[in-house]
PDB file of C-alpha atoms (C1' of nucleotides) in Angstrom:
ATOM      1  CA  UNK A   1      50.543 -73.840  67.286  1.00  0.00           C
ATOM      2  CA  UNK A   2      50.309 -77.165  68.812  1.00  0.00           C
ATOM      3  CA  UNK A   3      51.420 -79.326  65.816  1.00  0.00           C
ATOM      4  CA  UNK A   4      53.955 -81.895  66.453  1.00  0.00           C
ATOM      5  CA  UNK A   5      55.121 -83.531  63.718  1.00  0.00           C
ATOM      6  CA  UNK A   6      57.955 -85.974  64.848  1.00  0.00           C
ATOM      7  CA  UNK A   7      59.532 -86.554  61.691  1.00  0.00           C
ATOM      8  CA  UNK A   8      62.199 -89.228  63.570  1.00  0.00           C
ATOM      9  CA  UNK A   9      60.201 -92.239  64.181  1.00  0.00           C
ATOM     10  CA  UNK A  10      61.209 -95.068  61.833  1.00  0.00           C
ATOM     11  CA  UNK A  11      59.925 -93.017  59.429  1.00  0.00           C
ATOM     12  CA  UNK A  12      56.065 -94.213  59.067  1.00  0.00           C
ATOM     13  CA  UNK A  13      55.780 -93.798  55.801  1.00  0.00           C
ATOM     14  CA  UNK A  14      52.531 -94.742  54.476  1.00  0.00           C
ATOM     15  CA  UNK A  15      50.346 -94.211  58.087  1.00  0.00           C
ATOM     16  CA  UNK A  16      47.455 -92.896  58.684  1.00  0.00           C
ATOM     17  CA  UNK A  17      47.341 -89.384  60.618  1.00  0.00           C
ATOM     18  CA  UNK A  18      48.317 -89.286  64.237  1.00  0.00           C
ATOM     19  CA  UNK A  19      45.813 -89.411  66.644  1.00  0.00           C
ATOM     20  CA  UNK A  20      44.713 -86.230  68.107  1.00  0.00           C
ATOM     21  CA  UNK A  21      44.471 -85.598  71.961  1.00  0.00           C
ATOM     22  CA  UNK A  22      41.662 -82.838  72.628  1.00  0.00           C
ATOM     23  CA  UNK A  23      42.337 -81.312  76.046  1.00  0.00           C
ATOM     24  CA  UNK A  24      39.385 -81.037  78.778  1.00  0.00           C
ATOM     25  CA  UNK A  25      38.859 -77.672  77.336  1.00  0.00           C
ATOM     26  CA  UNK A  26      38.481 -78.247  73.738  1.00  0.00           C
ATOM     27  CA  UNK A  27      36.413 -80.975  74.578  1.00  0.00           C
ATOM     28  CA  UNK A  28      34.110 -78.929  76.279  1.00  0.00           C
ATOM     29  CA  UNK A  29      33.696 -76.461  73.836  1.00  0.00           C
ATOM     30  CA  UNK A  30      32.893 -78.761  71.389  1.00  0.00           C
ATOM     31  CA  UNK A  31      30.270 -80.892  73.890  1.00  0.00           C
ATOM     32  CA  UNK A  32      28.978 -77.579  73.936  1.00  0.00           C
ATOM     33  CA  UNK A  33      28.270 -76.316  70.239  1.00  0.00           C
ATOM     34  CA  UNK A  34      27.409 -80.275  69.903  1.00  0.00           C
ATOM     35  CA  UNK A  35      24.632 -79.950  72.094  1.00  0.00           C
ATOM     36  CA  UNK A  36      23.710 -76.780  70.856  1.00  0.00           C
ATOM     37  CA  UNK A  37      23.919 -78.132  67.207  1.00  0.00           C
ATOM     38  CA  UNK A  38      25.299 -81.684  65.978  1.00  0.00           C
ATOM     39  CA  UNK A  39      25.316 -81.015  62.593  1.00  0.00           C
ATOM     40  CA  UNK A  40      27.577 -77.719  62.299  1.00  0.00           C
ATOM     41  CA  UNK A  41      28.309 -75.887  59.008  1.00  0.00           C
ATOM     42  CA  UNK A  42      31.387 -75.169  57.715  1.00  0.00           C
ATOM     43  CA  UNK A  43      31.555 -71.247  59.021  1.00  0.00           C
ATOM     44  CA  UNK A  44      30.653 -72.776  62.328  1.00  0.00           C
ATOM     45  CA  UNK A  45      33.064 -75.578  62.192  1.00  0.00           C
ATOM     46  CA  UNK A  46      35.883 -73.055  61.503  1.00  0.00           C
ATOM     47  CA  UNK A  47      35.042 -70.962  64.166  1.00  0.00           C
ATOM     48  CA  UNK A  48      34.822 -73.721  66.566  1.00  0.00           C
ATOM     49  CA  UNK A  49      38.356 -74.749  65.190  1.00  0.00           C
ATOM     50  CA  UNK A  50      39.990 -71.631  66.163  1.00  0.00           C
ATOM     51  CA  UNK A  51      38.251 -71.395  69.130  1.00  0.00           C
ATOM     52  CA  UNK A  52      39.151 -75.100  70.495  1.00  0.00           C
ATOM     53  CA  UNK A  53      42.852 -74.165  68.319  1.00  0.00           C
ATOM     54  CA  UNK A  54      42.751 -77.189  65.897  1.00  0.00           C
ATOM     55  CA  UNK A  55      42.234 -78.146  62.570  1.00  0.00           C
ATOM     56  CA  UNK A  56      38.460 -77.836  61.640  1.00  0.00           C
ATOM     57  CA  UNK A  57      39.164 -80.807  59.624  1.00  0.00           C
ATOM     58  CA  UNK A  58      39.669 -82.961  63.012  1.00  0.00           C
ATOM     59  CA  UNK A  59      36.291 -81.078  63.914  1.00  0.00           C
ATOM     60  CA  UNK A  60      34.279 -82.654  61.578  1.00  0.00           C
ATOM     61  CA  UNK A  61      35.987 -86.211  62.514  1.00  0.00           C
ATOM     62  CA  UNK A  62      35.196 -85.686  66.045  1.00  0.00           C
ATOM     63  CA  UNK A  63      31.285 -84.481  65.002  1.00  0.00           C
ATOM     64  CA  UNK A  64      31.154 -87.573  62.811  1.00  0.00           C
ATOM     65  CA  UNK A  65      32.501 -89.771  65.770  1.00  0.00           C
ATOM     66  CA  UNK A  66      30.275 -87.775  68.099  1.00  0.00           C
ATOM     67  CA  UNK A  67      26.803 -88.279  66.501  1.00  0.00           C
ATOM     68  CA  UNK A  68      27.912 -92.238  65.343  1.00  0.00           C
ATOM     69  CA  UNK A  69      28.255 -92.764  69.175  1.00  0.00           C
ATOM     70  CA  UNK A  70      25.955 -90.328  71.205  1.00  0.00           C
ATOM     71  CA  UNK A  71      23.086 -90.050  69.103  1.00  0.00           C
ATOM     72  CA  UNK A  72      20.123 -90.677  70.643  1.00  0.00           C
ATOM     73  CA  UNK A  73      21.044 -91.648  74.095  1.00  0.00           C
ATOM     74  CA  UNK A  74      17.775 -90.215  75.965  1.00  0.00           C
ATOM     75  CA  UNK A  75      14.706 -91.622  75.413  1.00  0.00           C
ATOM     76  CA  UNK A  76      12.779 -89.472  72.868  1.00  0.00           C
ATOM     77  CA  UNK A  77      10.318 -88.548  75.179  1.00  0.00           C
ATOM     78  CA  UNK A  78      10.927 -84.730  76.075  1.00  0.00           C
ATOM     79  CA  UNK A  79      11.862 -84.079  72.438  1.00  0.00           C
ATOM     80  CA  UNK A  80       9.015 -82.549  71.493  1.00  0.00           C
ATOM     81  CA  UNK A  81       9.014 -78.793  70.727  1.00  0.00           C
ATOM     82  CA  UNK A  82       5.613 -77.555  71.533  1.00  0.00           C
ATOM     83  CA  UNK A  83       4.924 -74.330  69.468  1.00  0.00           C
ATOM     84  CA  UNK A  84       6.052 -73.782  65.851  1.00  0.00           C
ATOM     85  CA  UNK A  85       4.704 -77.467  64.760  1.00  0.00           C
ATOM     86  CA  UNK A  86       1.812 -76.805  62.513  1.00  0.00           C
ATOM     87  CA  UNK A  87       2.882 -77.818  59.205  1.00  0.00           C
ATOM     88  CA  UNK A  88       6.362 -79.938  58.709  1.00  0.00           C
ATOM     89  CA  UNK A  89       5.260 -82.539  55.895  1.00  0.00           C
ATOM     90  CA  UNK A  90       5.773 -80.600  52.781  1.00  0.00           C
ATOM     91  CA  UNK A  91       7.812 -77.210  53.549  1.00  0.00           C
ATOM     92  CA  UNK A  92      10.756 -78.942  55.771  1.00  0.00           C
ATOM     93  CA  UNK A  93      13.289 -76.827  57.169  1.00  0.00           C
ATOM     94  CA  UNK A  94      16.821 -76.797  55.747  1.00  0.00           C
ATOM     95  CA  UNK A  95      17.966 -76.583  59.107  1.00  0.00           C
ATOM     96  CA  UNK A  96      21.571 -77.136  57.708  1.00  0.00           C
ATOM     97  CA  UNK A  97      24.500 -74.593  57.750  1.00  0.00           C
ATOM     98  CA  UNK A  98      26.188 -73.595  55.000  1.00  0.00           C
ATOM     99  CA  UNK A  99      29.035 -76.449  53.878  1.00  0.00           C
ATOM    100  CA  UNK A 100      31.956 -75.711  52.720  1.00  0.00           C
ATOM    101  CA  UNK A 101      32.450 -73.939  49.378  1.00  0.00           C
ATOM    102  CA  UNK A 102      33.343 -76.650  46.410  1.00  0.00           C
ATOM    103  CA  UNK A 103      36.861 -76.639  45.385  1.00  0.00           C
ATOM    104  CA  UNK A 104      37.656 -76.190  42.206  1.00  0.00           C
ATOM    105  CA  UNK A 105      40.877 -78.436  41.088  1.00  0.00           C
ATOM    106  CA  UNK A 106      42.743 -76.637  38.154  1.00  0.00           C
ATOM    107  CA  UNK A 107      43.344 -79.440  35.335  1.00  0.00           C
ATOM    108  CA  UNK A 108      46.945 -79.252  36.611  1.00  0.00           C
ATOM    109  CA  UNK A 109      45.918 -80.421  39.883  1.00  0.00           C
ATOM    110  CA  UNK A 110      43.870 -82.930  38.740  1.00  0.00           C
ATOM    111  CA  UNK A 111      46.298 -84.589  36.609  1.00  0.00           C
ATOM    112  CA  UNK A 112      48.815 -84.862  39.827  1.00  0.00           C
ATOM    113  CA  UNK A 113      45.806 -86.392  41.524  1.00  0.00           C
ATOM    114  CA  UNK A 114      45.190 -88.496  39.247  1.00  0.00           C
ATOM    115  CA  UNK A 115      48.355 -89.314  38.554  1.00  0.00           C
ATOM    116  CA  UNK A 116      49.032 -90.433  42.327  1.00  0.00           C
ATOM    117  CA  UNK A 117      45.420 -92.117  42.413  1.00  0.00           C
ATOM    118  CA  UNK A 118      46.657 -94.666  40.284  1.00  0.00           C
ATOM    119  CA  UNK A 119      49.728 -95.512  42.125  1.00  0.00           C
ATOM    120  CA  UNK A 120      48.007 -95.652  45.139  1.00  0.00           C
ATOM    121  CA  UNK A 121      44.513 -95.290  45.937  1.00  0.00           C
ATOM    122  CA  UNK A 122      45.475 -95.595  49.552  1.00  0.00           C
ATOM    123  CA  UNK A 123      47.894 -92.804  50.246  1.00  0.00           C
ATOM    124  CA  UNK A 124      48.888 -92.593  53.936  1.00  0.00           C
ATOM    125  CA  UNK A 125      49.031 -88.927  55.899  1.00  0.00           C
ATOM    126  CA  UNK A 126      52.828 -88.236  54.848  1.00  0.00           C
ATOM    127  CA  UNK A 127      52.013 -89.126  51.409  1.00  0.00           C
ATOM    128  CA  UNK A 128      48.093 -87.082  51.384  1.00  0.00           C
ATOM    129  CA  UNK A 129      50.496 -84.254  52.679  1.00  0.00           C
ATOM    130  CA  UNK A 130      53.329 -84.205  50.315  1.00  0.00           C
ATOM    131  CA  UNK A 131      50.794 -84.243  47.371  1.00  0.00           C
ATOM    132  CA  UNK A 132      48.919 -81.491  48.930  1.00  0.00           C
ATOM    133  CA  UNK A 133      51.212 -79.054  49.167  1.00  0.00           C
ATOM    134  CA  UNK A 134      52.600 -79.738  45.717  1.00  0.00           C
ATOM    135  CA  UNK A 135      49.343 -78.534  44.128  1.00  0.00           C
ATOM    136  CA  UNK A 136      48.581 -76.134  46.974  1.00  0.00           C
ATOM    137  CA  UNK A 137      45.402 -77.270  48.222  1.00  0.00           C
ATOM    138  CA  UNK A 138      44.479 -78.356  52.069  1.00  0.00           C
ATOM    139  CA  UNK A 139      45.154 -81.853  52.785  1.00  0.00           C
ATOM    140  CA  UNK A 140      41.541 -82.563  53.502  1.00  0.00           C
ATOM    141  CA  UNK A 141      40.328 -81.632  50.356  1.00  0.00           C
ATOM    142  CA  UNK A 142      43.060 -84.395  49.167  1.00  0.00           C
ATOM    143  CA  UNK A 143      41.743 -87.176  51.592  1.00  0.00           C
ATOM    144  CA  UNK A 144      38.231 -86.340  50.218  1.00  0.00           C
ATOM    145  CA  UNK A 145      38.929 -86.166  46.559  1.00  0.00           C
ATOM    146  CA  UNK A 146      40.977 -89.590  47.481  1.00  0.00           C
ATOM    147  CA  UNK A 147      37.607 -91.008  48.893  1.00  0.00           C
ATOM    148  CA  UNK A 148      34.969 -89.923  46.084  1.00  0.00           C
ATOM    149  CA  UNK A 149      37.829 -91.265  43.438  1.00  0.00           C
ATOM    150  CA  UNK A 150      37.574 -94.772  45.412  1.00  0.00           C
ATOM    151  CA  UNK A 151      33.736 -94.707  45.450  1.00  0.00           C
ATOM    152  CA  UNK A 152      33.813 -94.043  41.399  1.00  0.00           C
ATOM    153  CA  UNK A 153      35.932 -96.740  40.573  1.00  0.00           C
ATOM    154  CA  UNK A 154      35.186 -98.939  42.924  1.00  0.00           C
ATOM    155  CA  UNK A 155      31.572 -98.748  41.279  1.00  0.00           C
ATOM    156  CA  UNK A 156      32.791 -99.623  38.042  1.00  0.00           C
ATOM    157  CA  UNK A 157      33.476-103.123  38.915  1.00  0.00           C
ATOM    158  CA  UNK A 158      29.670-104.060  38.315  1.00  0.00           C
ATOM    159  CA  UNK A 159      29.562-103.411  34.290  1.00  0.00           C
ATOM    160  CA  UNK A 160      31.703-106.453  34.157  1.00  0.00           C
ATOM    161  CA  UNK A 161      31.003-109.000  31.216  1.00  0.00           C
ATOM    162  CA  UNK A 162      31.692-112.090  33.457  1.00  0.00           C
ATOM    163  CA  UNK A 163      32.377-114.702  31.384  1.00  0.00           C
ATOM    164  CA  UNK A 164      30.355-117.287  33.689  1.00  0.00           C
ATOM    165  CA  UNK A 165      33.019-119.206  34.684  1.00  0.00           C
ATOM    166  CA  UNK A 166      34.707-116.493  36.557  1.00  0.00           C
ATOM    167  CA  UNK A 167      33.520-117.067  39.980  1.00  0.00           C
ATOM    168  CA  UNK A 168      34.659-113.740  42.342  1.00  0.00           C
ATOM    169  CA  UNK A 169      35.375-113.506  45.788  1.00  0.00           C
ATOM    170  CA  UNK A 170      35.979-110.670  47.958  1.00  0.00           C
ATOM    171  CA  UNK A 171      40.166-110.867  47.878  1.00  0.00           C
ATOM    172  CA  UNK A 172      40.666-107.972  49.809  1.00  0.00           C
ATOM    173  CA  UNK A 173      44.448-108.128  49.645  1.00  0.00           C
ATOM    174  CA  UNK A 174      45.234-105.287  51.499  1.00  0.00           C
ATOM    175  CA  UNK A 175      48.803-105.193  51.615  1.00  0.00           C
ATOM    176  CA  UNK A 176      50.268-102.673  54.281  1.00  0.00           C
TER     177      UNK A 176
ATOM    178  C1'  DC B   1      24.956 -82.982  34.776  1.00  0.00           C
ATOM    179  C1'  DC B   2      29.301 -83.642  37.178  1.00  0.00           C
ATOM    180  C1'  DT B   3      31.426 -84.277  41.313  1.00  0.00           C
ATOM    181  C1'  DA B   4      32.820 -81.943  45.836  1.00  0.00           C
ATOM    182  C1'  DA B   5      30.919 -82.020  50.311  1.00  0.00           C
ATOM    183  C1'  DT B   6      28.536 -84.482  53.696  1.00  0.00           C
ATOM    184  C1'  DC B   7      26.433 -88.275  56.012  1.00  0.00           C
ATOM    185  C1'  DT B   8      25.921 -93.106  58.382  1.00  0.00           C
ATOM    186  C1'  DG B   9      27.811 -97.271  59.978  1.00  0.00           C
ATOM    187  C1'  DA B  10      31.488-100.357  60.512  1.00  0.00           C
ATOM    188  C1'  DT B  11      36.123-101.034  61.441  1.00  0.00           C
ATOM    189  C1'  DC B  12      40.932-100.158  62.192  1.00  0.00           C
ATOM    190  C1'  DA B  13      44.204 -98.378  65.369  1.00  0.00           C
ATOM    191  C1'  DT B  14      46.212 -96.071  69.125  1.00  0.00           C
ATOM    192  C1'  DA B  15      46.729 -93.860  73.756  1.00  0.00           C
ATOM    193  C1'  DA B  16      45.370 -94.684  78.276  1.00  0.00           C
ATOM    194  C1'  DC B  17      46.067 -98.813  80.888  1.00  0.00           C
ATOM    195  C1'  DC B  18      48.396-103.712  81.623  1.00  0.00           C
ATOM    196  C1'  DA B  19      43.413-106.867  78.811  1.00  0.00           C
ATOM    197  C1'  DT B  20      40.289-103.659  78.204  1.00  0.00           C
ATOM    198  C1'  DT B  21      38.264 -99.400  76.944  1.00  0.00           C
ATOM    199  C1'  DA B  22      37.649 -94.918  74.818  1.00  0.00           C
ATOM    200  C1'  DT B  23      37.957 -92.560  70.921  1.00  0.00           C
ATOM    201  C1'  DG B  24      40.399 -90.571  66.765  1.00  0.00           C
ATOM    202  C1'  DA B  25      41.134 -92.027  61.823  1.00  0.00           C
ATOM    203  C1'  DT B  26      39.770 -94.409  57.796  1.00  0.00           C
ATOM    204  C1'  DC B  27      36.945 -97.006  54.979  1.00  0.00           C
ATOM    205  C1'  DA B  28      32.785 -98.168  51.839  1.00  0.00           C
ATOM    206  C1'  DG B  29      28.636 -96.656  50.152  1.00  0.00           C
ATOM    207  C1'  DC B  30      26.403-101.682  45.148  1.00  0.00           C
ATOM    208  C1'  DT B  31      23.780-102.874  40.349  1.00  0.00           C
ATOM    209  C1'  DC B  32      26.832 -96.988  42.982  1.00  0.00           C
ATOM    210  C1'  DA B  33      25.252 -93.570  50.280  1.00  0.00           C
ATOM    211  C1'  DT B  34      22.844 -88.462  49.828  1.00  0.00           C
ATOM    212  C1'  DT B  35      23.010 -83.525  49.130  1.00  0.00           C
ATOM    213  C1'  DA B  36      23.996 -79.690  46.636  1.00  0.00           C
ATOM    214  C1'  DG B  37      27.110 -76.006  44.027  1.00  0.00           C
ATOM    215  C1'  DG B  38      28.700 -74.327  39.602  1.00  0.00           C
TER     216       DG B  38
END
DNA sequence: CCTAATCTGATCATAACCATTATGATCAGCTCATTAGG
């Protein structure tokens, strides 16, 4: 496997993952099954993972990155599909794959989350990793538990009984 | 219903190059993004 991990380098403690370096080929296969389909299921995703011989986590980053920046690029002109058009207002196609199955955290696993969720809500790669593997799941599945827990609490702040003379400000004080 | 998975859009950050560009990684989502599985 291509996985360098240099472990010797100041030790970067709380940084976010390196940056991955898709050859010519892998980018070509995944050009490929873009065209074909830009918004891959999960079964697809993992095939194209061990096809292109990465992480089918960094395939849905690159997808994500792919249709944020190469979406419509043509003009919509020869996008029309002639045939099989008679009726698409009311019966629309679920033209999306499968996703990926839900994960079901045990309540040991939650309480670890949890647990480092309020220490940090920003846990770097090292520190998404280390957590993963103590309560055995894939470190994506930590990143994106990370991410819905943010979006909950984040949207607690509104029921706030201001007491009028508390003006706020966005202080992002985003210490690094 | 709850919340994991997924999505868009913006932004940060880094590897190429030598100030700029391309693109991978991360973030919020607002009176809480949308979709969907158990």
């Amino acid at each position: 496997m291509a996985q360098d991990n240099s472990p010797n380098k100041t030790t970067p403690v709380n940084h976010r993952r390196s940056r991955t370096k898709f050859t010519q080929d892998q980018l070509k296969i995944l050009i490929k099954a873009f065209d074909k389909n830009p918004y891959p299921g999960y079964a697809t995703k993992q095939k194209l993972a061990l096809e292109a011989n990465t992480e089918e986590s960094r395939i849905q980053i690159w997808f994500q990155n792919r249709r944020a920046r190469h979406q419509k690029k043509s003009e919509p002109d020869e996008d029309l599909e002639s045939s099989q058009d008679q009726d698409h207002l009311e019966e629309e196609i679920q033209s999306r794959e499968d996703r990926r199955s839900r994960t079901n955290y045990t309540s040991l696993q939650l309480h670890a989350l949890i647990e480092a969720f309020s220490n940090n809500p920003y846990p770097g790669f090292d520190s998404r990793e280390q957590l993963a593997k103590e309560i055995g799941v894939p470190e994506s599945r930590v990143q994106i538990w990370f991410q819905n827990r943010r979006s909950r609490f984040h949207a607690q702040r509104k029921s706030e009984p201001d007491d009028g003379d508390l003006e706020q400000r966005q202080d992002q004080e985003q210490d690094l």
